Structure formats: C-alpha cells, structure tokens
PDB file of C-alpha atoms and ligand atoms in Angstrom:
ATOM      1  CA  UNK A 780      13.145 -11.594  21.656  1.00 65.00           C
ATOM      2  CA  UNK A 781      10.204 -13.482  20.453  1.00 78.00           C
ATOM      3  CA  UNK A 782       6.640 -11.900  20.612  1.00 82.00           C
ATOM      4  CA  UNK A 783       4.275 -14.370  22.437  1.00 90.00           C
ATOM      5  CA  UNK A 784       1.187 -12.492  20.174  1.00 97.00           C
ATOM      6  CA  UNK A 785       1.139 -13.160  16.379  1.00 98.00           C
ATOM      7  CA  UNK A 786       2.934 -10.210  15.191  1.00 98.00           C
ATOM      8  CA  UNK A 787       1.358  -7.558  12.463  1.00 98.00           C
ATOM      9  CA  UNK A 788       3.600  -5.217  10.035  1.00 99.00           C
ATOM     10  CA  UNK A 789       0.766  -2.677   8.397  1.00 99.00           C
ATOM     11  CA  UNK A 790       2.684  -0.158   6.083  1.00 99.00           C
ATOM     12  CA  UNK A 791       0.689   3.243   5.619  1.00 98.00           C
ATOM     13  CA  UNK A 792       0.076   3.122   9.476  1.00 98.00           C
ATOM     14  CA  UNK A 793       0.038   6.787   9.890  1.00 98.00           C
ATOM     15  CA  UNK A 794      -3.242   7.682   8.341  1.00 98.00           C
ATOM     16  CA  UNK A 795      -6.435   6.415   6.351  1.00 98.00           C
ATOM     17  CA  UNK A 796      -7.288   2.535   5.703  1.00 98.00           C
ATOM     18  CA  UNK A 797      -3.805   1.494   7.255  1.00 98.00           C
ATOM     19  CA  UNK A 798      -4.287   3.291  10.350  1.00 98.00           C
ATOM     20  CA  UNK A 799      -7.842   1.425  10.862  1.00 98.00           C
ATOM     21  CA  UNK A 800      -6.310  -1.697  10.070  1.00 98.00           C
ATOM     22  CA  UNK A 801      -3.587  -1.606  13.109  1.00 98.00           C
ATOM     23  CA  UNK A 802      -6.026  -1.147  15.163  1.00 98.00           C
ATOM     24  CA  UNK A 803      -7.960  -4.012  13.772  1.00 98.00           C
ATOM     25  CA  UNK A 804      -5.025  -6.134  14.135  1.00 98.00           C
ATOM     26  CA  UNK A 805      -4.426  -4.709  17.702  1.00 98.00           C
ATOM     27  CA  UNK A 806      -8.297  -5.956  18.195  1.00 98.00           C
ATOM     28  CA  UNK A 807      -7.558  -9.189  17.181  1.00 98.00           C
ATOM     29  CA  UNK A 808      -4.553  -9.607  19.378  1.00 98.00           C
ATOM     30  CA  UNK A 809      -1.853  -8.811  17.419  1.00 98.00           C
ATOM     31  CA  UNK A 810       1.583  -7.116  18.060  1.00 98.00           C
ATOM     32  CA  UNK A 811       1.689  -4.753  15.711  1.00 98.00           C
ATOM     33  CA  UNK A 812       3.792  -2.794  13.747  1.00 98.00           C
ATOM     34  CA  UNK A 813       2.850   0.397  11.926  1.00 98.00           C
ATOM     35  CA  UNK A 814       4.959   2.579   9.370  1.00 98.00           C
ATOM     36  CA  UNK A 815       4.831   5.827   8.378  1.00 98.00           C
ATOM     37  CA  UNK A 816       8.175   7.705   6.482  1.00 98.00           C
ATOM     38  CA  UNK A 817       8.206   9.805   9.525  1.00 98.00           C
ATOM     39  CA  UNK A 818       6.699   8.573  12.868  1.00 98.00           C
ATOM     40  CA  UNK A 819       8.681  10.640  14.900  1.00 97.00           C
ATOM     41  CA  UNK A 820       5.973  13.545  16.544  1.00 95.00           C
ATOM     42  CA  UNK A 821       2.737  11.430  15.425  1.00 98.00           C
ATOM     43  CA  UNK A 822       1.167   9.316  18.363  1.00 97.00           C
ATOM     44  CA  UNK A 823       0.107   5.582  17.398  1.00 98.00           C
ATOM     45  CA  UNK A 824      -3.034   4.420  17.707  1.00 98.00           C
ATOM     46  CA  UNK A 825      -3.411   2.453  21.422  1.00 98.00           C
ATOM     47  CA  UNK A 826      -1.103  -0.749  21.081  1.00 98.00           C
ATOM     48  CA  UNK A 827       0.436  -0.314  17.653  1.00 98.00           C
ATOM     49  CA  UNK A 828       4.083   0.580  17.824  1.00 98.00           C
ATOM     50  CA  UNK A 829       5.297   3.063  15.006  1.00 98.00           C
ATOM     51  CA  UNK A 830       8.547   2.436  12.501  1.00 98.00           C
ATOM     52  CA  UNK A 831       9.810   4.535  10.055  1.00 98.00           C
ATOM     53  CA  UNK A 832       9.490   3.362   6.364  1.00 98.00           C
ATOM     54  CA  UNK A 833       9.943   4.390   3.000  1.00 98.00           C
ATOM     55  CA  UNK A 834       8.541   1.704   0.673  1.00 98.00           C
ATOM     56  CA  UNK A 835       9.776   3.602  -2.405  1.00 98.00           C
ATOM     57  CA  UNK A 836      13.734   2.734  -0.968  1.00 98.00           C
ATOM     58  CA  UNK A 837      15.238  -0.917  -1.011  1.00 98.00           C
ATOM     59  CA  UNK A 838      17.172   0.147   2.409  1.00 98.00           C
ATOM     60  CA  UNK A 839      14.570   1.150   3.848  1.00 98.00           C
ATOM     61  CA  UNK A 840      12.361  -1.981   3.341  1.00 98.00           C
ATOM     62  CA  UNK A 841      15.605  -4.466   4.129  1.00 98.00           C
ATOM     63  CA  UNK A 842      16.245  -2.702   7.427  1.00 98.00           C
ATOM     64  CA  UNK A 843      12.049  -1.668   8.613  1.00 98.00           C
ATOM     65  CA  UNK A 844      11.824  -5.195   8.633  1.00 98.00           C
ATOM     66  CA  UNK A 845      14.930  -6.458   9.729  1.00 98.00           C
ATOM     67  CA  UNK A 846      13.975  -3.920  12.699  1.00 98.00           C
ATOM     68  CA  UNK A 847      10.723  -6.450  13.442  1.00 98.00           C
ATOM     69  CA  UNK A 848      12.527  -9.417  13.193  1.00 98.00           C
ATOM     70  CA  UNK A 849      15.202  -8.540  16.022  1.00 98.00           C
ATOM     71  CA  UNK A 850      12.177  -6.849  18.303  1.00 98.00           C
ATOM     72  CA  UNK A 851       9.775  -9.195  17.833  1.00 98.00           C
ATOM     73  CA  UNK A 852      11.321 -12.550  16.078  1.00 97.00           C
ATOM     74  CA  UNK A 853       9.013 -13.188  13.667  1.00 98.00           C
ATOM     75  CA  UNK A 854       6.143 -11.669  10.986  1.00 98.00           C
ATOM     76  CA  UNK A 855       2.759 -13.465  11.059  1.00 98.00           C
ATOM     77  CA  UNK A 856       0.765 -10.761   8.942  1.00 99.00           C
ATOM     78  CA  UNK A 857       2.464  -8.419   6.311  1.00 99.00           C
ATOM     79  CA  UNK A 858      -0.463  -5.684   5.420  1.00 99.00           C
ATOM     80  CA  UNK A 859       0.754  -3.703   2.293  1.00 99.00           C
ATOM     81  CA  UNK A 860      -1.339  -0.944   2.314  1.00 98.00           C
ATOM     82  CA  UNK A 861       1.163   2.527   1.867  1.00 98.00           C
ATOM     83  CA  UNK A 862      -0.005   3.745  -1.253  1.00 98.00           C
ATOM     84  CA  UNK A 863      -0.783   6.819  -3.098  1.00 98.00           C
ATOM     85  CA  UNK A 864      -3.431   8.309  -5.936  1.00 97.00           C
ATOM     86  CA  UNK A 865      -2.851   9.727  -8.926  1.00 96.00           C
ATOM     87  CA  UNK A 866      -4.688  12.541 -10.903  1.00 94.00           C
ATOM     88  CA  UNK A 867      -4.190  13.661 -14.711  1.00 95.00           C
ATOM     89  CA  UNK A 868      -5.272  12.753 -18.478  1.00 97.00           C
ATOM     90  CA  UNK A 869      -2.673  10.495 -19.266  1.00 98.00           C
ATOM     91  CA  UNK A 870      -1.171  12.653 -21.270  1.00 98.00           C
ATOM     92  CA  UNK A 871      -0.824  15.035 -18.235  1.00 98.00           C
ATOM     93  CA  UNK A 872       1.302  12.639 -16.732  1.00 98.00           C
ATOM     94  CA  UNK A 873       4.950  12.661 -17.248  1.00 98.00           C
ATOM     95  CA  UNK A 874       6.672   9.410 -17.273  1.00 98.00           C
ATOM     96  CA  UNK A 875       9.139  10.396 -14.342  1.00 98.00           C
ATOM     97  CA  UNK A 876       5.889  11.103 -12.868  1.00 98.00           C
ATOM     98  CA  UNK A 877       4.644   7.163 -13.476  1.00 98.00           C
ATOM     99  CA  UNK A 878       7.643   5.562 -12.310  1.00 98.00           C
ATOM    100  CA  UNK A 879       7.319   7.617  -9.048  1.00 98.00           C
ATOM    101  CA  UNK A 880       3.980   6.168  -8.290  1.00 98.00           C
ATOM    102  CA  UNK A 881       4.655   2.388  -9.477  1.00 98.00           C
ATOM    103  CA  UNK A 882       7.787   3.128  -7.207  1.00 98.00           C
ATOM    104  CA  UNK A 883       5.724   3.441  -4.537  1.00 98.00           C
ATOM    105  CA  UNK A 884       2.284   1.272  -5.403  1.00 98.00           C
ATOM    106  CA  UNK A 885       3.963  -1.843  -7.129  1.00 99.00           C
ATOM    107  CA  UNK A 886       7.833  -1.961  -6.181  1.00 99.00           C
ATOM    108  CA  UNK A 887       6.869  -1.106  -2.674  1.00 99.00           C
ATOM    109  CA  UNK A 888       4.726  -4.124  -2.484  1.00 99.00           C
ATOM    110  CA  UNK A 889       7.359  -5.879  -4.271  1.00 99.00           C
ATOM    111  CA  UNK A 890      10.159  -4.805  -1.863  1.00 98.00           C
ATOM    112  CA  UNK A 891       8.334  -5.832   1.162  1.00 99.00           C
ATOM    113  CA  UNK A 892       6.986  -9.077   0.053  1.00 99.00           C
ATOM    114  CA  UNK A 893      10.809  -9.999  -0.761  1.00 98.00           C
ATOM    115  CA  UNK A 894      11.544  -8.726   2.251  1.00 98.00           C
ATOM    116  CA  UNK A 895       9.277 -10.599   4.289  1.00 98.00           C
ATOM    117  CA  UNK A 896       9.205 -14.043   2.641  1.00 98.00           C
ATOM    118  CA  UNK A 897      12.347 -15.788   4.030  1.00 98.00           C
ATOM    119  CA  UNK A 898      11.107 -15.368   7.188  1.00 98.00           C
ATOM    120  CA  UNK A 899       7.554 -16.591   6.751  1.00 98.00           C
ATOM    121  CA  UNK A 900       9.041 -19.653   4.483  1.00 98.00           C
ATOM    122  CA  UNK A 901      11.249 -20.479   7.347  1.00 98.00           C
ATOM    123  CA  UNK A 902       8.059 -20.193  10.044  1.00 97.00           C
ATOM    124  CA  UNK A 903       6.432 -22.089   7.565  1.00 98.00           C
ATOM    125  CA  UNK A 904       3.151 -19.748   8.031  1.00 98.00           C
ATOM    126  CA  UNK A 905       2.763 -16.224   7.023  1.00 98.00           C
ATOM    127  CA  UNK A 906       0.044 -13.787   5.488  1.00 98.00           C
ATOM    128  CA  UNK A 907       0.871 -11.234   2.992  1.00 99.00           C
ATOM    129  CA  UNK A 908      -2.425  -9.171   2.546  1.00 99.00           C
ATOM    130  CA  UNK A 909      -2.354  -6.081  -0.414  1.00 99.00           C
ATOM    131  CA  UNK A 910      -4.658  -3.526  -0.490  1.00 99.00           C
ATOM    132  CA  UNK A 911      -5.556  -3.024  -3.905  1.00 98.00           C
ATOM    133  CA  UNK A 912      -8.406  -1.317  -4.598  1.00 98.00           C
ATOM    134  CA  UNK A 913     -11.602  -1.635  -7.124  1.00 98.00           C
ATOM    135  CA  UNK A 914      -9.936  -0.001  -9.543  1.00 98.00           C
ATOM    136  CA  UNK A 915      -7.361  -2.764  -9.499  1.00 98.00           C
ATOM    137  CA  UNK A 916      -9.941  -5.158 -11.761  1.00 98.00           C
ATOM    138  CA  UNK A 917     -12.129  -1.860 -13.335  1.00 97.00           C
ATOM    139  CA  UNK A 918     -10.957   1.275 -15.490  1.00 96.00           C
ATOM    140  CA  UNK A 919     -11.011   4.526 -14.591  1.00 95.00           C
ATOM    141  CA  UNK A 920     -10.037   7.399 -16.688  1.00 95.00           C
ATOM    142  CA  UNK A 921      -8.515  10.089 -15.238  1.00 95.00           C
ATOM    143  CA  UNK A 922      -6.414   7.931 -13.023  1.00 96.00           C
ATOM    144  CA  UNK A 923      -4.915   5.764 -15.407  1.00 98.00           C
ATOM    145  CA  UNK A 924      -1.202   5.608 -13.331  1.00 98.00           C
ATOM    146  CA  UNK A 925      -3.200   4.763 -10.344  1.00 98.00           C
ATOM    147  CA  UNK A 926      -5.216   1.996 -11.940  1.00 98.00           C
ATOM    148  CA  UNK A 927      -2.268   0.549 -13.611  1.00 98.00           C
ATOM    149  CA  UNK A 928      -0.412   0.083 -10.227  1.00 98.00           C
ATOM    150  CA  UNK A 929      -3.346  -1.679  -8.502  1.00 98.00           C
ATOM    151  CA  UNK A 930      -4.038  -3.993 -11.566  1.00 98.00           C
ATOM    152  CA  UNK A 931      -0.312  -4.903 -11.501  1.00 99.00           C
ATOM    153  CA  UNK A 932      -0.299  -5.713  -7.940  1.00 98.00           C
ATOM    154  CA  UNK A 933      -3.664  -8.115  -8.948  1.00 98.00           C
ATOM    155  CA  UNK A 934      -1.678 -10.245 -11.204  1.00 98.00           C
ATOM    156  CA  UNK A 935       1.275 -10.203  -8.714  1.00 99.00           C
ATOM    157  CA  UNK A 936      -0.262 -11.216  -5.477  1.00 99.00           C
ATOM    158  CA  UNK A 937      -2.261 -13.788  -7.497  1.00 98.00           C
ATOM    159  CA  UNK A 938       0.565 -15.512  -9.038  1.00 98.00           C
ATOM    160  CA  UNK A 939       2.843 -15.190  -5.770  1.00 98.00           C
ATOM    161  CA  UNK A 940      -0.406 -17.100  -4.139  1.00 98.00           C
ATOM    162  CA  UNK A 941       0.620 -20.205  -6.358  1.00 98.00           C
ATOM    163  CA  UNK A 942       4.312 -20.061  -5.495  1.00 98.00           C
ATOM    164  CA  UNK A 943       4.205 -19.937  -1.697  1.00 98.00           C
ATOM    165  CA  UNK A 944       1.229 -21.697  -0.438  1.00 98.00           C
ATOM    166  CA  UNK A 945       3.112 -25.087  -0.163  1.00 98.00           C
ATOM    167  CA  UNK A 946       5.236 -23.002   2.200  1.00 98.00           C
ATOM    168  CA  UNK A 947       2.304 -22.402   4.524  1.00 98.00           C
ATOM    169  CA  UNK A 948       2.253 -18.684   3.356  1.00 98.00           C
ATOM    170  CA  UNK A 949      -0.945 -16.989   1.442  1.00 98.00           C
ATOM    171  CA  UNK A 950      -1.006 -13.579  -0.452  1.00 98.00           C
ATOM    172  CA  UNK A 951      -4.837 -11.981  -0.375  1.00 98.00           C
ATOM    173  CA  UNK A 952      -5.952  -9.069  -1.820  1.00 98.00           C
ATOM    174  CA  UNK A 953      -8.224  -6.290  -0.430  1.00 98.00           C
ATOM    175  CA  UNK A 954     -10.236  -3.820  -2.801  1.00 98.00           C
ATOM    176  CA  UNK A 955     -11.586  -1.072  -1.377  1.00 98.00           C
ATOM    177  CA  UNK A 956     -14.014   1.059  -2.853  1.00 97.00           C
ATOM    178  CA  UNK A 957     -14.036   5.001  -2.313  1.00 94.00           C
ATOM    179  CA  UNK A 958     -13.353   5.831   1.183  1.00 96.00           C
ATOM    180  CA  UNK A 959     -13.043   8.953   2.957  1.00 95.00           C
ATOM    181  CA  UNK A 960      -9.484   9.502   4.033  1.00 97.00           C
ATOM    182  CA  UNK A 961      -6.080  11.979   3.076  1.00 97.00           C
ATOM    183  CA  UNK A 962      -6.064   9.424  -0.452  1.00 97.00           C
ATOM    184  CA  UNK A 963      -7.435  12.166  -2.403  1.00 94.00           C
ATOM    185  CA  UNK A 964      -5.301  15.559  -0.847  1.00 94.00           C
ATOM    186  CA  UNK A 965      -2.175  13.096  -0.967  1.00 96.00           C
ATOM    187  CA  UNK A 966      -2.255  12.099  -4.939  1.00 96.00           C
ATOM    188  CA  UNK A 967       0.162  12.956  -7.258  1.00 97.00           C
ATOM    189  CA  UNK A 968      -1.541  15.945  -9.600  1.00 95.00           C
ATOM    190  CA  UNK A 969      -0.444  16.371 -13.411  1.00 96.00           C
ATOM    191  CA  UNK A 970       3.136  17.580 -13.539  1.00 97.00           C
ATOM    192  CA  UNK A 971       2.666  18.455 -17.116  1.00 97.00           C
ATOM    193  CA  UNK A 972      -0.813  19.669 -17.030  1.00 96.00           C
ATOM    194  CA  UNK A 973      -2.697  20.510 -20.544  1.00 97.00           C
ATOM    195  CA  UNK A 974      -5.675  22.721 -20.608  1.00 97.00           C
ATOM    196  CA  UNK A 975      -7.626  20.595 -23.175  1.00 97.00           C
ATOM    197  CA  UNK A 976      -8.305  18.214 -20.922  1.00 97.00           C
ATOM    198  CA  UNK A 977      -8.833  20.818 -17.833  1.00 95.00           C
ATOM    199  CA  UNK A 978     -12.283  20.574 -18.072  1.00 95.00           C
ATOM    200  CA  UNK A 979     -13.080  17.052 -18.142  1.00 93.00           C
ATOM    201  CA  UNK A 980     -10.905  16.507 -15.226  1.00 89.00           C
ATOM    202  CA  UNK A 981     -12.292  19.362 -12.921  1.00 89.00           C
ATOM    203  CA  UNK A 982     -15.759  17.379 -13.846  1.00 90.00           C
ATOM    204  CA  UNK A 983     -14.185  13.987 -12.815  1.00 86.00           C
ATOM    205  CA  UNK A 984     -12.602  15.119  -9.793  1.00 81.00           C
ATOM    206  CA  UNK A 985     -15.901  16.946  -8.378  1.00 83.00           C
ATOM    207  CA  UNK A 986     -17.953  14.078  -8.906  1.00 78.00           C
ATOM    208  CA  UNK A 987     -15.636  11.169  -7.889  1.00 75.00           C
ATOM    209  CA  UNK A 988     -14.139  12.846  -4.343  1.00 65.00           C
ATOM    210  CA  UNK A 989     -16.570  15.842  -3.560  1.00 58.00           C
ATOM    211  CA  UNK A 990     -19.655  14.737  -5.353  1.00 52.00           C
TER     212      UNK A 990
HETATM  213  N1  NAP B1272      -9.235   5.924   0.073  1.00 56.79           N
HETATM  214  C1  NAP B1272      -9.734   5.208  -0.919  1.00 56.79           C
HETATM  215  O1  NAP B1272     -10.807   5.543  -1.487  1.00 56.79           O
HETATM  216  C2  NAP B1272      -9.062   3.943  -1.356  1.00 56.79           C
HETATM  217  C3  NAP B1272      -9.796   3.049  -2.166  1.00 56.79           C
HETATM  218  C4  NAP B1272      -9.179   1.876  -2.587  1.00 56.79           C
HETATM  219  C5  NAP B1272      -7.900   1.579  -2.202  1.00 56.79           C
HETATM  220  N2  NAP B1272      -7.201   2.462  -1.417  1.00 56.79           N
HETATM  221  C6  NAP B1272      -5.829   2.105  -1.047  1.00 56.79           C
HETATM  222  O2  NAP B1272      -5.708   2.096   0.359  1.00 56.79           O
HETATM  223  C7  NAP B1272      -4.346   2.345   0.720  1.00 56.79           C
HETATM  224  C8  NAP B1272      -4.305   3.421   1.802  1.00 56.79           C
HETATM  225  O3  NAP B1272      -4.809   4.627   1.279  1.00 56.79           O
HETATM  226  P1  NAP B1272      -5.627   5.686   2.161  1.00 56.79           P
HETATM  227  O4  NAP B1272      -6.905   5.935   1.490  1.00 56.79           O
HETATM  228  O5  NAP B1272      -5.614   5.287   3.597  1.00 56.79           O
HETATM  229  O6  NAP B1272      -4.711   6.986   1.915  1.00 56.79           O
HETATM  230  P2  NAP B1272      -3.870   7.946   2.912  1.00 56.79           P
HETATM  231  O7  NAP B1272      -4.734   8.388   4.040  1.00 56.79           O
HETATM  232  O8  NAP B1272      -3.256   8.970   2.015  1.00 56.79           O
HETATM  233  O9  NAP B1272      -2.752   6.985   3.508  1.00 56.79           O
HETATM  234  C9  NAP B1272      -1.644   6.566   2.740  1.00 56.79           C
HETATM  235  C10 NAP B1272      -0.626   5.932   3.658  1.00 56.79           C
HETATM  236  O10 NAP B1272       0.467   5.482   2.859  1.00 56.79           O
HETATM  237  C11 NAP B1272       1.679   5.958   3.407  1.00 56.79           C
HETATM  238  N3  NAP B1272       2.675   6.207   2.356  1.00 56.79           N
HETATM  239  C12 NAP B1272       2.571   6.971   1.248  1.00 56.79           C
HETATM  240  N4  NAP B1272       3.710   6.931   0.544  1.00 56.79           N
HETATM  241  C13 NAP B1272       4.553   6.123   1.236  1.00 56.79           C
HETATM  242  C14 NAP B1272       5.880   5.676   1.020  1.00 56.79           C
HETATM  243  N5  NAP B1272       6.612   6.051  -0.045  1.00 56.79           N
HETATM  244  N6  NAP B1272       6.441   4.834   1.934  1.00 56.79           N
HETATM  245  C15 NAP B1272       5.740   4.452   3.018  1.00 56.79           C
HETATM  246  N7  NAP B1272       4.483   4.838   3.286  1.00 56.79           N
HETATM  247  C16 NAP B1272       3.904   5.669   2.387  1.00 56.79           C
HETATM  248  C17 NAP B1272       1.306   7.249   4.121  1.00 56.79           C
HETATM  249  O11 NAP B1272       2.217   7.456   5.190  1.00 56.79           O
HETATM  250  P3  NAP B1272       3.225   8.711   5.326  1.00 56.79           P
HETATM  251  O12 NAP B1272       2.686   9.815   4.460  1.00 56.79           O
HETATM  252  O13 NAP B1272       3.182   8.988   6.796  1.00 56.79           O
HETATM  253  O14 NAP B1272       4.531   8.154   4.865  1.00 56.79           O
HETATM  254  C18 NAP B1272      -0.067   6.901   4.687  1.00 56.79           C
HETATM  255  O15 NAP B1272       0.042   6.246   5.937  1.00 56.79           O
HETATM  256  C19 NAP B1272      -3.617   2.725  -0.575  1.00 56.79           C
HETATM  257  O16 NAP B1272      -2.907   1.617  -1.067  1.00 56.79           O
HETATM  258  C20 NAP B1272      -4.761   3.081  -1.523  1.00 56.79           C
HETATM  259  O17 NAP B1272      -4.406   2.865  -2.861  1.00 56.79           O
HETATM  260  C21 NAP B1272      -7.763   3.629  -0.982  1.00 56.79           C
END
C-alpha cells in the first residue's frame, strides 16, 4: 500500500538527536519510520511508527527496509543517524574494539544507503541525510575511533552526492556539535585500558561531557 505522505526512515529513533528528528519529520508531514534494535516495550513519539533495526547486521538492514517498502511503498527521506561514541587513548582501543564501532558508524550508513537506493533511483527522488558530527571535519583526541567513523562517512556521503544526483537523489550531511543526550553513557569505553594515559582522559572526559 502506498503512503499518500512523503515517507521518513530515521534510524536511532529510540533516543537522542534521532528521536527529535521523527518528530521533526512527523511536523513536517511525514510518515515516518523510526528504528531502534528493540522497539518492542518503548512508546514512539506521537505519529512515528517504531521498527526494529540493527544497522551493524546486513539482514537486518535488507529486511527493516524491505519492511517500509511493503507498508508504505516507497522511501522519500533516509535519516542515518544510529550511531555510537567512543572513549580511549588510541592505544586503549583494541582493534576488535574499532571494527565494532565502524560496524556500526560507517557500514551501517553504508548498509542502509545500499539498501535504500534502488528504490529512490527507481522514484527518481530520494534524500539520504547522515548525521555526522563536528568531529567529522575536526580532531579530537581521546576519541580517535569516533572521529575516524564520522570523517569516513564525510568523504562517503560527499562522493555518493556526485553519483546519484542525476537520479533525482541527494546525500546531505548534518554535524552536530555537543548535545545533551544518552551519546556519552552509550560509548564504547577502552577495552584495553592503560593507566598512563588514565589521567589525561579523566581530564578530557570531565571537561568535554560534564564540564
Ligand atoms: N550527542 C552529541 O553530542 C552528538 C554530536 C554530534 C553527532 N552526534 C551523532 O548523532 C547521532 C545520534 O546520537 P545521540 O547523541 O542521539 O545518541 P544516543 O542518544 O545514544 O542515540 C543513539 C541512537 O542510535 C541507536 N543505535 C545505536 N547502535 C545501533 C545499532 N547497532 N543499530 C541500530 N541503532 C543503533 C540507538 O538505538 P538503540 O540503542 O535503541 O538500538 C539510539 O536510538 C549519532 O550518529 C552521533 O554520532 C551526536
């Protein structure tokens, strides 16, 4: 069944930046679609209609929006927003540790960007927007996994921009700067924390989320 509103997938629906921006969407007059890995139990925001996704898995991406396309029939607006921080020296940081969060922050963008773009080249119109963040075109030490996802997905959406556009489809790219949501309680922490740089990082993380 076709939606007669433009329809609106925001990943990351369940708390922070992505919640706000369903609503937005539902504002604007959207249909829209919100994910969360688990939805069931959480109430959506008035208007915004929950899904279950795990941007980190390729089945989960295929089917979440496979899901929209036999509800609603189409995707006007993909928001890529689910994301996650990460904490630690670099050295702190174990490399299972940085494929975990590129897994999420870059391939999850990546999976539902591929997922999304036969459809919107078909419509011949389409929107992919990806939160990035200021720390996608600035360093930051101390969250060097982090920073490296968000510049990535700078260089992706840009370049994708080229490719599509004579398709009718754009890619944009938000960058937040430091807002108050679960970002901070939800980042990954050193899994192979070293107590040289202990000190230096209690400093960084009082001043950049408490201070
Ligand atoms: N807060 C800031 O200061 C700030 C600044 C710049 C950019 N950003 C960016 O804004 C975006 C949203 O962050 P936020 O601040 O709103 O943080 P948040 O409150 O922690 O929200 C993160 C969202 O991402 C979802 N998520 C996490 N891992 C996921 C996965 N594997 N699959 C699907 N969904 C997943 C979470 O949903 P579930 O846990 O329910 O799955 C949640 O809805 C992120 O991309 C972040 O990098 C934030």
């Amino acid at each position: 069944m076709a939606a007669t509103r433009p329809v609106a997938l925001v990943t990351g629906a369940s708390s922070g930046i992505g919640k706000e921006t369903a609503r937005a969407f539902v504002t604007a007059g959207f249909e829209v679609i919100g994910t969360g890995r688990k939805t069931s139990g959480l109430t959506p925001p008035a208007g915004v209609t929950y899904l279950d996704l795990d941007v980190a898995s390729d089945d989960s991406a295929t089917a979440a929006v496979g899901e929209v396309i036999e509800q609603f029939g189409r995707i006007d607006v993909l928001v890529n927003n689910a994301g996650m921080g990460s904490a630690g020296a670099v050295e702190e940081n174990s490399l299972a540790q940085a494929q975990s969060i590129f897994n999420v922050n870059v391939f999850g963008v990546i999976r539902m960007t591929k997922a999304v773009l036969p459809h919107m080249r078909a419509q011949g119109s389409g929107r992919i927007i990806n939160i990035s963040s200021v720390l996608g075109i600035t360093p930051q030490p101390f969250m060097a996994l982090y920073v490296a996802t968000k510049h990535a997905i700078e260089g992706y959406s840009e370049s994708l921009d080229h490719e599509v556009r004579e398709h009718g489809v754009r890619v944009l790219l938000v960058q937040p700067a430091l807002t108050k949501t679960d970002f901070d309680a939800n980042a990954a922490r050193p899994d192979t924390p070293l107590p040289l740089y202990a000190e230096r990082r209690r400093v960084f993380d009082e001043g950049m989320w408490r201070g």
